[in-house]
C-alpha positions as a printed NumPy array, in Angstrom:
array([[ -3.869, -26.333, -41.829],
       [ -7.966, -25.315, -42.322],
       [ -9.321, -22.864, -41.289],
       [-11.442, -23.923, -38.515],
       [ -7.73 , -25.418, -36.824],
       [ -6.463, -21.892, -37.527],
       [ -9.465, -20.721, -35.184],
       [ -8.77 , -23.237, -32.629],
       [ -5.064, -22.938, -32.183],
       [ -5.584, -18.471, -32.307],
       [ -8.255, -19.191, -29.493],
       [ -5.288, -21.517, -27.742],
       [ -2.713, -18.742, -27.911],
       [ -4.484, -16.562, -27.129],
       [ -5.978, -17.638, -23.328],
       [ -2.589, -20.166, -22.633],
       [ -1.547, -18.141, -19.785],
       [  1.886, -17.794, -19.106],
       [  4.165, -17.974, -15.698],
       [  5.888, -15.384, -14.108],
       [  8.222, -17.469, -11.03 ],
       [  7.603, -15.123,  -7.789],
       [ 10.203, -15.932,  -5.109],
       [  7.324, -15.429,  -2.352],
       [  4.36 , -17.517,  -4.165],
       [  6.056, -19.585,  -6.334],
       [  5.037, -19.736, -10.248],
       [  1.75 , -16.988, -11.117],
       [  0.055, -16.914, -14.404],
       [ -0.922, -14.509, -16.159],
       [ -3.058, -14.054, -18.972],
       [ -1.601, -12.772, -22.875],
       [ -4.404,  -9.709, -21.957],
       [ -3.219,  -9.391, -18.68 ],
       [  0.835,  -9.233, -19.736],
       [ -0.522,  -7.138, -22.538],
       [ -1.137,  -4.373, -19.346],
       [  1.761,  -5.453, -18.265],
       [  4.154,  -4.899, -20.633],
       [  2.67 ,  -1.096, -20.956],
       [  5.124,   1.416, -20.038],
       [  3.454,   2.902, -16.831],
       [  3.405,  -1.005, -15.122],
       [  7.051,  -1.38 , -16.236],
       [  8.503,   1.617, -14.476],
       [  7.36 ,   0.044, -10.975],
       [ 10.403,  -1.983, -12.075],
       [ 12.089,   1.316, -11.38 ],
       [ 10.418,   2.103,  -8.432],
       [ 11.114,   0.708,  -4.641],
       [  9.158,  -0.703,  -2.241],
       [ 10.318,   0.292,   0.738],
       [ 12.414,   3.501,  -0.264],
       [ 15.234,   4.344,   1.664],
       [ 14.201,   0.997,   3.773],
       [ 17.481,  -0.019,   2.551],
       [ 20.003,   1.824,   3.908],
       [ 19.144,  -0.564,   7.625],
       [ 17.752,  -3.095,   5.487],
       [ 20.446,  -4.102,   2.412],
       [ 18.211,  -6.48 ,   0.809],
       [ 15.262,  -4.509,   0.548],
       [ 16.125,  -3.517,  -2.909],
       [ 12.881,  -5.135,  -4.375],
       [ 10.316,  -3.151,  -6.639],
       [  6.685,  -2.213,  -6.985],
       [  6.22 ,  -4.252,  -9.963],
       [  6.845,  -7.623,  -8.573],
       [  4.334,  -6.578,  -5.68 ],
       [  1.953,  -6.046,  -8.047],
       [  2.443,  -9.085,  -9.808],
       [  1.561, -10.808,  -5.739],
       [ -0.706,  -8.516,  -4.99 ],
       [ -2.841,  -9.576,  -8.219],
       [ -2.075, -13.349,  -7.749],
       [ -3.978, -13.131,  -4.834],
       [ -6.524, -11.254,  -5.685],
       [ -7.6  , -14.131,  -7.928],
       [ -7.094, -16.689,  -5.064],
       [ -9.111, -14.824,  -2.535],
       [-12.138, -13.88 ,  -4.97 ],
       [-12.036, -17.445,  -6.185],
       [-12.569, -17.888,  -2.521],
       [-15.379, -15.868,  -1.971],
       [-17.317, -17.   ,  -5.021],
       [-18.061, -20.022,  -3.104],
       [-21.083, -17.762,  -1.199],
       [-21.285, -15.448,  -4.243],
       [-24.559, -15.605,  -7.488],
       [-23.734, -14.166, -10.78 ],
       [-26.029, -14.632, -13.955],
       [-23.471, -16.666, -15.997],
       [-19.421, -17.321, -15.658],
       [-18.895, -14.875, -18.321],
       [-19.994, -11.954, -15.797],
       [-18.149, -14.218, -12.598],
       [-15.023, -14.34 , -15.462],
       [-15.574, -10.82 , -16.059],
       [-15.691,  -9.583, -11.966],
       [-12.716, -12.29 , -11.84 ],
       [-10.377, -10.234, -14.612],
       [-11.237,  -6.911, -13.242],
       [-10.468,  -7.311,  -9.64 ],
       [ -6.806,  -8.688, -10.975],
       [ -6.533,  -6.044, -12.96 ],
       [ -6.937,  -3.09 ,  -9.719],
       [ -5.152,  -5.525,  -8.1  ],
       [ -2.704,  -4.956, -10.53 ],
       [ -2.574,  -1.364, -10.691],
       [ -3.625,  -0.019,  -6.764],
       [  0.557,   1.271,  -6.925],
       [  0.476,   2.929, -10.522],
       [  1.127,   6.431,  -8.713],
       [  3.803,   5.72 ,  -6.782],
       [  5.993,   8.11 ,  -6.99 ],
       [  9.651,   7.189,  -7.025],
       [ 11.33 ,   6.387,  -3.686],
       [  7.666,   5.078,  -2.972],
       [  5.758,   6.941,   0.222],
       [  8.834,   8.908,   0.994],
       [  8.242,  10.784,  -2.334],
       [  4.778,  12.171,  -1.858],
       [  5.625,  15.127,  -2.458],
       [  7.205,  14.492,  -6.105],
       [  3.832,  13.888,  -7.502],
       [  1.925,  16.959,  -9.613],
       [ -0.201,  19.755,  -7.87 ],
       [ -4.17 ,  19.581,  -7.911],
       [ -4.551,  22.017,  -9.699],
       [ -1.181,  20.706, -12.368],
       [ -4.174,  16.876, -12.946],
       [ -7.631,  19.551, -13.233],
       [ -8.925,  17.46 ,  -9.904],
       [ -8.975,  21.274,  -7.568],
       [ -7.364,  24.596,  -7.91 ],
       [ -5.237,  23.396,  -4.548],
       [ -1.547,  23.604,  -4.653],
       [ -0.93 ,  20.207,  -2.117],
       [  0.687,  17.593,  -4.485],
       [ -2.171,  14.993,  -5.643],
       [ -1.885,  11.583,  -3.57 ],
       [ -0.466,   8.44 ,  -4.851],
       [ -4.158,   7.495,  -5.065],
       [ -5.326,  10.051,  -6.995],
       [ -2.073,   9.653,  -9.846],
       [ -3.336,   5.991, -10.283],
       [ -6.652,   7.196, -10.88 ],
       [ -5.813,   9.773, -13.614],
       [ -3.099,   7.599, -15.137],
       [ -5.808,   5.099, -15.054],
       [ -8.3  ,   6.266, -16.988],
       [ -6.435,   9.714, -19.043],
       [ -3.216,   7.593, -20.51 ],
       [ -3.263,   5.809, -23.306],
       [ -3.158,   2.601, -20.845],
       [ -7.054,   2.726, -20.35 ],
       [ -7.305,   2.139, -24.625],
       [ -4.978,  -1.238, -24.102],
       [ -7.033,  -2.176, -21.008],
       [-10.188,  -1.502, -23.461],
       [ -8.459,  -3.616, -26.423],
       [ -7.133,  -7.002, -24.704],
       [ -9.838,  -6.942, -22.398],
       [-13.06 ,  -6.845, -24.819],
       [-14.349,  -9.682, -25.074],
       [-15.037,  -9.423, -21.228],
       [-16.391,  -6.414, -21.263],
       [-13.703,  -4.706, -18.821],
       [-13.207,  -0.996, -18.378],
       [-10.957,   0.636, -16.762],
       [-13.372,   2.988, -14.948],
       [-14.892,  -0.161, -13.707],
       [-11.16 ,  -0.582, -12.281],
       [-10.927,   2.516, -11.177],
       [-14.287,   1.476,  -9.59 ],
       [-12.513,  -1.189,  -7.594],
       [ -9.813,   1.268,  -6.361],
       [-11.921,   4.338,  -5.587],
       [-14.785,   1.816,  -3.592],
       [-17.299,   3.997,  -5.241],
       [-18.727,   3.73 ,  -8.858],
       [-18.721,   7.491, -10.716],
       [-21.955,   6.602, -12.303],
       [-23.858,   3.185, -12.246],
       [-22.713,   0.23 , -10.158],
       [-21.102,  -2.219, -12.721],
       [-20.724,  -4.838, -10.218],
       [-24.717,  -5.451,  -9.364],
       [-25.487,  -8.471,  -8.43 ],
       [-29.506,  -9.13 ,  -8.054],
       [-30.651,  -6.58 ,  -6.107],
       [-27.296,  -5.943,  -4.091],
       [-23.687,  -4.256,  -4.985],
       [-20.484,  -6.658,  -4.804],
       [-18.466,  -3.582,  -4.401],
       [-17.852,  -3.459,  -0.978],
       [-16.35 ,  -6.594,  -1.028],
       [-14.538,  -5.825,  -3.818],
       [-13.115,  -3.022,  -2.482],
       [-11.619,  -4.894,   0.78 ],
       [ -9.597,  -7.826,  -0.999],
       [ -7.78 ,  -4.793,  -2.608],
       [ -7.947,  -2.409,   0.22 ],
       [ -9.601,  -4.046,   3.646],
       [ -8.412,  -5.015,   7.044],
       [ -7.325,  -8.125,   5.683],
       [ -6.583,  -7.204,   2.073],
       [ -4.593,  -9.006,  -0.586],
       [ -2.101,  -5.661,  -0.775],
       [ -0.623,  -5.617,   2.457],
       [ -0.744, -10.241,   2.667],
       [  1.444,  -9.564,  -0.238],
       [  3.806,  -6.825,   1.16 ],
       [  3.874,  -8.374,   4.322],
       [  5.545, -11.715,   3.271],
       [  7.737, -10.03 ,   0.259],
       [  8.682,  -7.41 ,   2.819],
       [  9.981,  -9.463,   5.556],
       [ 11.496, -12.228,   2.808],
       [ 13.044,  -8.766,   1.367],
       [ 14.317,  -7.233,   5.075],
       [ 15.409, -10.525,   6.591],
       [ 13.262, -10.206,   8.796],
       [ 10.595, -12.565,  10.09 ],
       [  8.138,  -9.907,  12.059],
       [  5.486, -10.301,   8.765],
       [  5.01 , -13.648,   8.277],
       [  1.518, -15.11 ,   9.015],
       [ -0.435, -18.32 ,   7.627],
       [ -1.751, -17.203,   4.007],
       [ -3.218, -20.096,   3.072],
       [ -5.372, -21.394,   5.85 ],
       [ -6.644, -17.571,   5.992],
       [ -7.471, -17.612,   2.107],
       [ -8.946, -21.342,   2.754],
       [-11.137, -19.631,   5.504],
       [-12.72 , -16.613,   3.655],
       [-15.807, -16.055,   1.91 ],
       [-18.685, -13.645,   1.769],
       [-21.638, -12.695,   3.836],
       [-24.394, -10.631,   3.343],
       [-25.244,  -8.205,   6.238],
       [-28.178,  -5.316,   5.848],
       [-27.986,  -5.501,   2.208],
       [-24.235,  -5.137,   2.467],
       [-21.771,  -8.07 ,   0.743],
       [-18.947,  -7.487,   2.843],
       [-15.481, -10.46 ,   3.209],
       [-15.856, -12.641,   6.021],
       [-13.857, -14.977,   7.375],
       [-14.949, -18.373,   9.441],
       [-13.836, -18.378,  13.476],
       [-11.298, -20.777,  13.165],
       [ -9.242, -18.923,  10.929],
       [ -9.82 , -16.088,  13.515],
       [ -5.949, -16.48 ,  15.407],
       [ -4.513, -16.555,  12.117],
       [ -6.438, -12.896,  11.316],
       [ -4.78 , -11.913,  14.855],
       [ -1.129, -13.009,  13.763],
       [ -1.724, -10.884,  10.445],
       [ -2.536,  -8.454,  12.315],
       [  0.256,  -7.937,  14.932],
       [  2.415,  -9.172,  11.447],
       [  2.043,  -6.178,  10.443],
       [  1.843,  -4.216,  13.324],
       [  5.975,  -4.924,  14.542],
       [  6.475,  -4.956,  10.325],
       [  5.354,  -1.315,  10.883],
       [  6.685,  -0.69 ,  14.143],
       [ 10.223,  -2.478,  13.088],
       [ 10.69 ,  -1.941,   9.689],
       [  8.407,   0.561,   8.616],
       [  9.024,   2.899,  11.066],
       [ 12.586,   2.312,  11.565],
       [ 14.357,   5.834,  12.513],
       [ 17.219,   5.362,  10.304],
       [ 14.405,   5.105,   7.246],
       [ 12.187,   7.865,   8.85 ],
       [ 15.364,  10.597,   8.602],
       [ 16.169,  10.192,   5.024],
       [ 12.218,  10.643,   4.238],
       [ 12.426,  13.513,   6.412],
       [ 15.465,  14.859,   4.883],
       [ 14.168,  14.037,   0.929],
       [ 10.977,  16.461,   1.938],
       [ 13.142,  18.456,   3.589],
       [ 15.455,  19.304,  -0.693],
       [ 11.971,  19.496,  -1.723],
       [ 10.612,  22.2  ,   0.171],
       [ 13.733,  24.063,  -1.108],
       [ 14.756,  26.645,  -3.93 ],
       [ 16.842,  24.115,  -5.003],
       [ 14.553,  21.758,  -5.961],
       [ 11.871,  23.973,  -7.91 ],
       [ 11.097,  22.078, -11.442],
       [ 12.122,  18.599, -10.057],
       [  8.771,  17.198,  -9.978],
       [  6.542,  14.902, -11.929],
       [  4.292,  15.934, -14.645],
       [  1.246,  14.87 , -14.92 ],
       [  1.403,  14.007, -18.238],
       [  1.276,   9.628, -19.051],
       [  4.043,   8.691, -20.961],
       [  6.72 ,  11.671, -19.063],
       [  5.37 ,  10.492, -15.48 ],
       [  6.502,   6.833, -17.209],
       [  9.909,   7.857, -16.538],
       [ 10.571,   9.376, -13.207],
       [ 11.658,   6.942, -11.445],
       [ 14.582,   6.184,  -8.616],
       [ 17.425,   6.515, -10.998],
       [ 15.556,   9.671, -11.952],
       [ 15.258,  11.034,  -9.003],
       [ 18.485,   9.933,  -7.358],
       [ 20.098,  11.919, -10.65 ],
       [ 18.349,  14.916,  -9.536],
       [ 19.649,  14.726,  -5.875],
       [ 23.645,  13.652,  -7.606],
       [ 23.167,  17.005,  -9.524],
       [ 22.233,  19.365,  -6.484],
       [ 24.628,  21.4  ,  -4.17 ],
       [ 21.713,  21.005,  -1.933],
       [ 22.96 ,  20.385,   1.488],
       [ 19.85 ,  17.608,   2.448],
       [ 20.414,  16.571,  -1.338],
       [ 24.186,  16.137,  -0.067],
       [ 23.343,  14.565,   3.356],
       [ 20.962,  11.535,   0.802],
       [ 23.241,  11.069,  -2.223],
       [ 26.168,  10.903,   0.623],
       [ 24.107,   8.105,   2.779],
       [ 25.045,  11.076,   5.97 ],
       [ 21.756,  11.681,   7.593],
       [ 21.388,  12.883,  10.754],
       [ 21.907,  11.439,  14.174],
       [ 19.486,   9.804,  15.593],
       [ 20.187,  11.985,  19.673],
       [ 16.222,  11.372,  21.323],
       [ 13.939,   8.397,  20.674],
       [ 10.643,   8.295,  23.607],
       [  7.725,   6.077,  23.397],
       [  4.165,   7.124,  24.125],
       [  3.792,   8.89 ,  27.657],
       [  7.705,   9.842,  27.951],
       [  7.262,  10.665,  24.142],
       [  4.385,  13.425,  25.136],
       [  7.238,  14.49 ,  28.496],
       [  9.783,  14.899,  25.474],
       [  7.531,  16.711,  23.233],
       [  6.84 ,  19.392,  26.199],
       [ 10.753,  20.185,  25.891],
       [ 11.113,  20.741,  21.39 ],
       [ 10.5  ,  24.475,  22.328],
       [ 13.429,  24.778,  24.752],
       [ 15.755,  22.544,  22.   ],
       [ 15.322,  24.737,  19.132],
       [ 15.626,  27.16 ,  20.404],
       [ 18.893,  25.711,  22.212],
       [ 19.618,  24.428,  18.452],
       [ 21.742,  26.065,  16.063],
       [ 22.006,  23.532,  13.542],
       [ 20.197,  20.611,  11.585],
       [ 17.559,  19.137,  13.264],
       [ 14.171,  16.933,  12.794],
       [ 11.568,  16.368,  15.069],
       [ 10.241,  13.048,  13.662],
       [  6.862,  12.497,  15.535],
       [  4.445,   9.159,  14.595],
       [  2.067,   7.042,  15.282],
       [  1.181,   3.611,  14.755],
       [ -1.903,   1.917,  14.545],
       [ -2.719,  -1.715,  15.568],
       [ -5.901,  -1.343,  13.499],
       [ -8.267,   0.978,  11.434],
       [-11.174,  -0.945,  13.614],
       [-12.268,  -0.024,  17.022],
       [-13.449,  -2.869,  19.913],
       [-16.369,   0.008,  20.263],
       [-17.767,  -0.657,  16.243],
       [-16.126,   3.118,  15.145],
       [-13.946,   2.993,  12.818],
       [-10.729,   5.044,  11.435],
       [-11.644,   4.456,   7.968],
       [-15.415,   4.962,   7.554],
       [-14.651,   3.916,   3.936],
       [-14.066,   0.436,   4.111],
       [-16.799,  -2.208,   4.865],
       [-17.138,  -4.217,   8.104],
       [-14.813,  -7.444,   8.093],
       [-17.095, -10.259,   9.769],
       [-16.66 , -12.867,  11.625],
       [-18.792, -16.59 ,  10.782],
       [-18.787, -17.838,  13.86 ],
       [-18.858, -21.37 ,  13.257],
       [-19.597, -22.9  ,  17.43 ],
       [-22.563, -25.111,  18.055],
       [-25.016, -23.203,  19.962],
       [-23.861, -19.684,  18.832],
       [-26.562, -17.072,  19.016],
       [-25.509, -14.945,  16.53 ],
       [-23.982, -16.174,  13.764],
       [-21.927, -13.557,  12.057],
       [-19.863, -11.008,  14.344],
       [-17.851,  -7.954,  13.278],
       [-14.607,  -9.128,  13.704],
       [-13.813,  -6.429,  16.631],
       [-16.518,  -7.735,  18.649],
       [-15.575, -11.165,  18.391],
       [-11.781, -10.534,  18.731],
       [-10.207,  -9.205,  21.88 ],
       [ -6.863,  -8.131,  20.65 ],
       [ -8.561,  -4.752,  19.017],
       [ -9.888,  -3.595,  22.872],
       [ -5.654,  -4.672,  23.924],
       [ -4.2  ,  -2.553,  20.867],
       [ -6.857,   0.327,  21.062],
       [ -4.466,   2.605,  21.506],
       [ -2.361,   3.872,  18.275],
       [  1.749,   4.178,  20.205],
       [  3.456,   7.147,  19.586],
       [  6.929,   7.935,  18.863],
       [  8.892,  11.347,  19.045],
       [ 12.337,  10.849,  17.676],
       [ 14.87 ,  14.221,  18.024],
       [ 18.162,  14.021,  14.989],
       [ 20.777,  16.111,  15.266],
       [ 23.973,  17.251,  12.869],
       [ 26.315,  14.865,  14.297],
       [ 28.514,  18.287,  15.326],
       [ 25.895,  19.151,  18.318],
       [ 25.093,  15.22 ,  19.784],
       [ 26.457,  15.033,  22.456],
       [ 25.058,  19.367,  23.165],
       [ 21.397,  17.982,  22.227],
       [ 21.712,  15.052,  25.004],
       [ 23.004,  16.733,  27.747],
       [ 20.143,  18.853,  26.789],
       [ 17.582,  16.712,  27.2  ],
       [ 19.134,  15.186,  30.514],
       [ 19.251,  18.597,  31.801],
       [ 15.793,  19.831,  30.716],
       [ 13.737,  16.181,  31.157],
       [ 15.948,  14.354,  33.026],
       [ 15.274,  12.075,  30.182],
       [ 17.112,   8.936,  29.021],
       [ 18.756,   9.109,  25.409],
       [ 20.077,   6.539,  22.84 ]])
């Protein structure tokens, strides 16, 4: 075989994608360069970190992991980019591919720094002091951990080597995840930056992260709340420039599908993510990690060592401990829910807290949860000011304003402006009846 034929064969092998079979999205194409990143131990670790932590105590099918969620988010990010690119201009096809590849990597790696059992294990992450972020002893956030792993481990070298031909850099991936550049903006398009738009596609009001986890979590928990019309939303997604900023947009014909998406997320938070049993397992883990028995049980700051900190690592530590909170977790013996109150009744129950704490002597936990419909407000004040606005491109003939913020177009935001508050009291089984009687006497509240 001649040199030219060998080079052509090498090119085909280099660019030929592989397929991953996914129960949610079907076959997902992965480039050889992405495959090399996926093979890195820090990404492979996500195979051993459950997406929903302790939710399998309630939903036995919820044993899916952050690994496949990350693959699915990358897949959706590619589809979303292909939708919005119709409204964008690039200097070259290679530049377009560079931005697309960077966005897909950001989607793939967005959960890299999650602790074991996901959100429930955030106290396991190393301190900001150990990570060199600040002088605080607080645990770093999973976003901070992700950034450190992306920039300071040998994963950065893998990205540089595999994507050298496209000019994709680890700091560009981190830039999308943070929503801001450390130096020069790598996503300038003329006078405008594409960064706010790219950030929205990963962590916005209609982002690929949420789109994947709602469908995936709904499937594996066996509930129907998280379903929505993904294909319609993607086919009517685009970009618009308002006051010099490039932002995500949807056509007005897709607003009802977007409202359904928001309601799906809202109901999943109410019925799955904030389920009473899942929350008490998270709280018991926090109590264990705050105890003297858990000294030394923390994820290390070093990337190689962090790759070994997975769910089984944590469960092994819990099994080895004689701590009562650890024993409750591994023996599936949570505190018993004795009271649950919503909104105004939650405020009434809160008034009983000092007396209940004084009169009950055993283990007990108060878990206070606020479930928000959206980070956007009908008064245009966002609870997430770091995120760009999602706009609606109004398609109605004769409309005076062709582009509107979505919270001004849909009245669903004003109807759900107030977060729902849920206050729960958990007690040891031996005190459950006494606690119920006290609540009836103190507040006259109905109890579980």
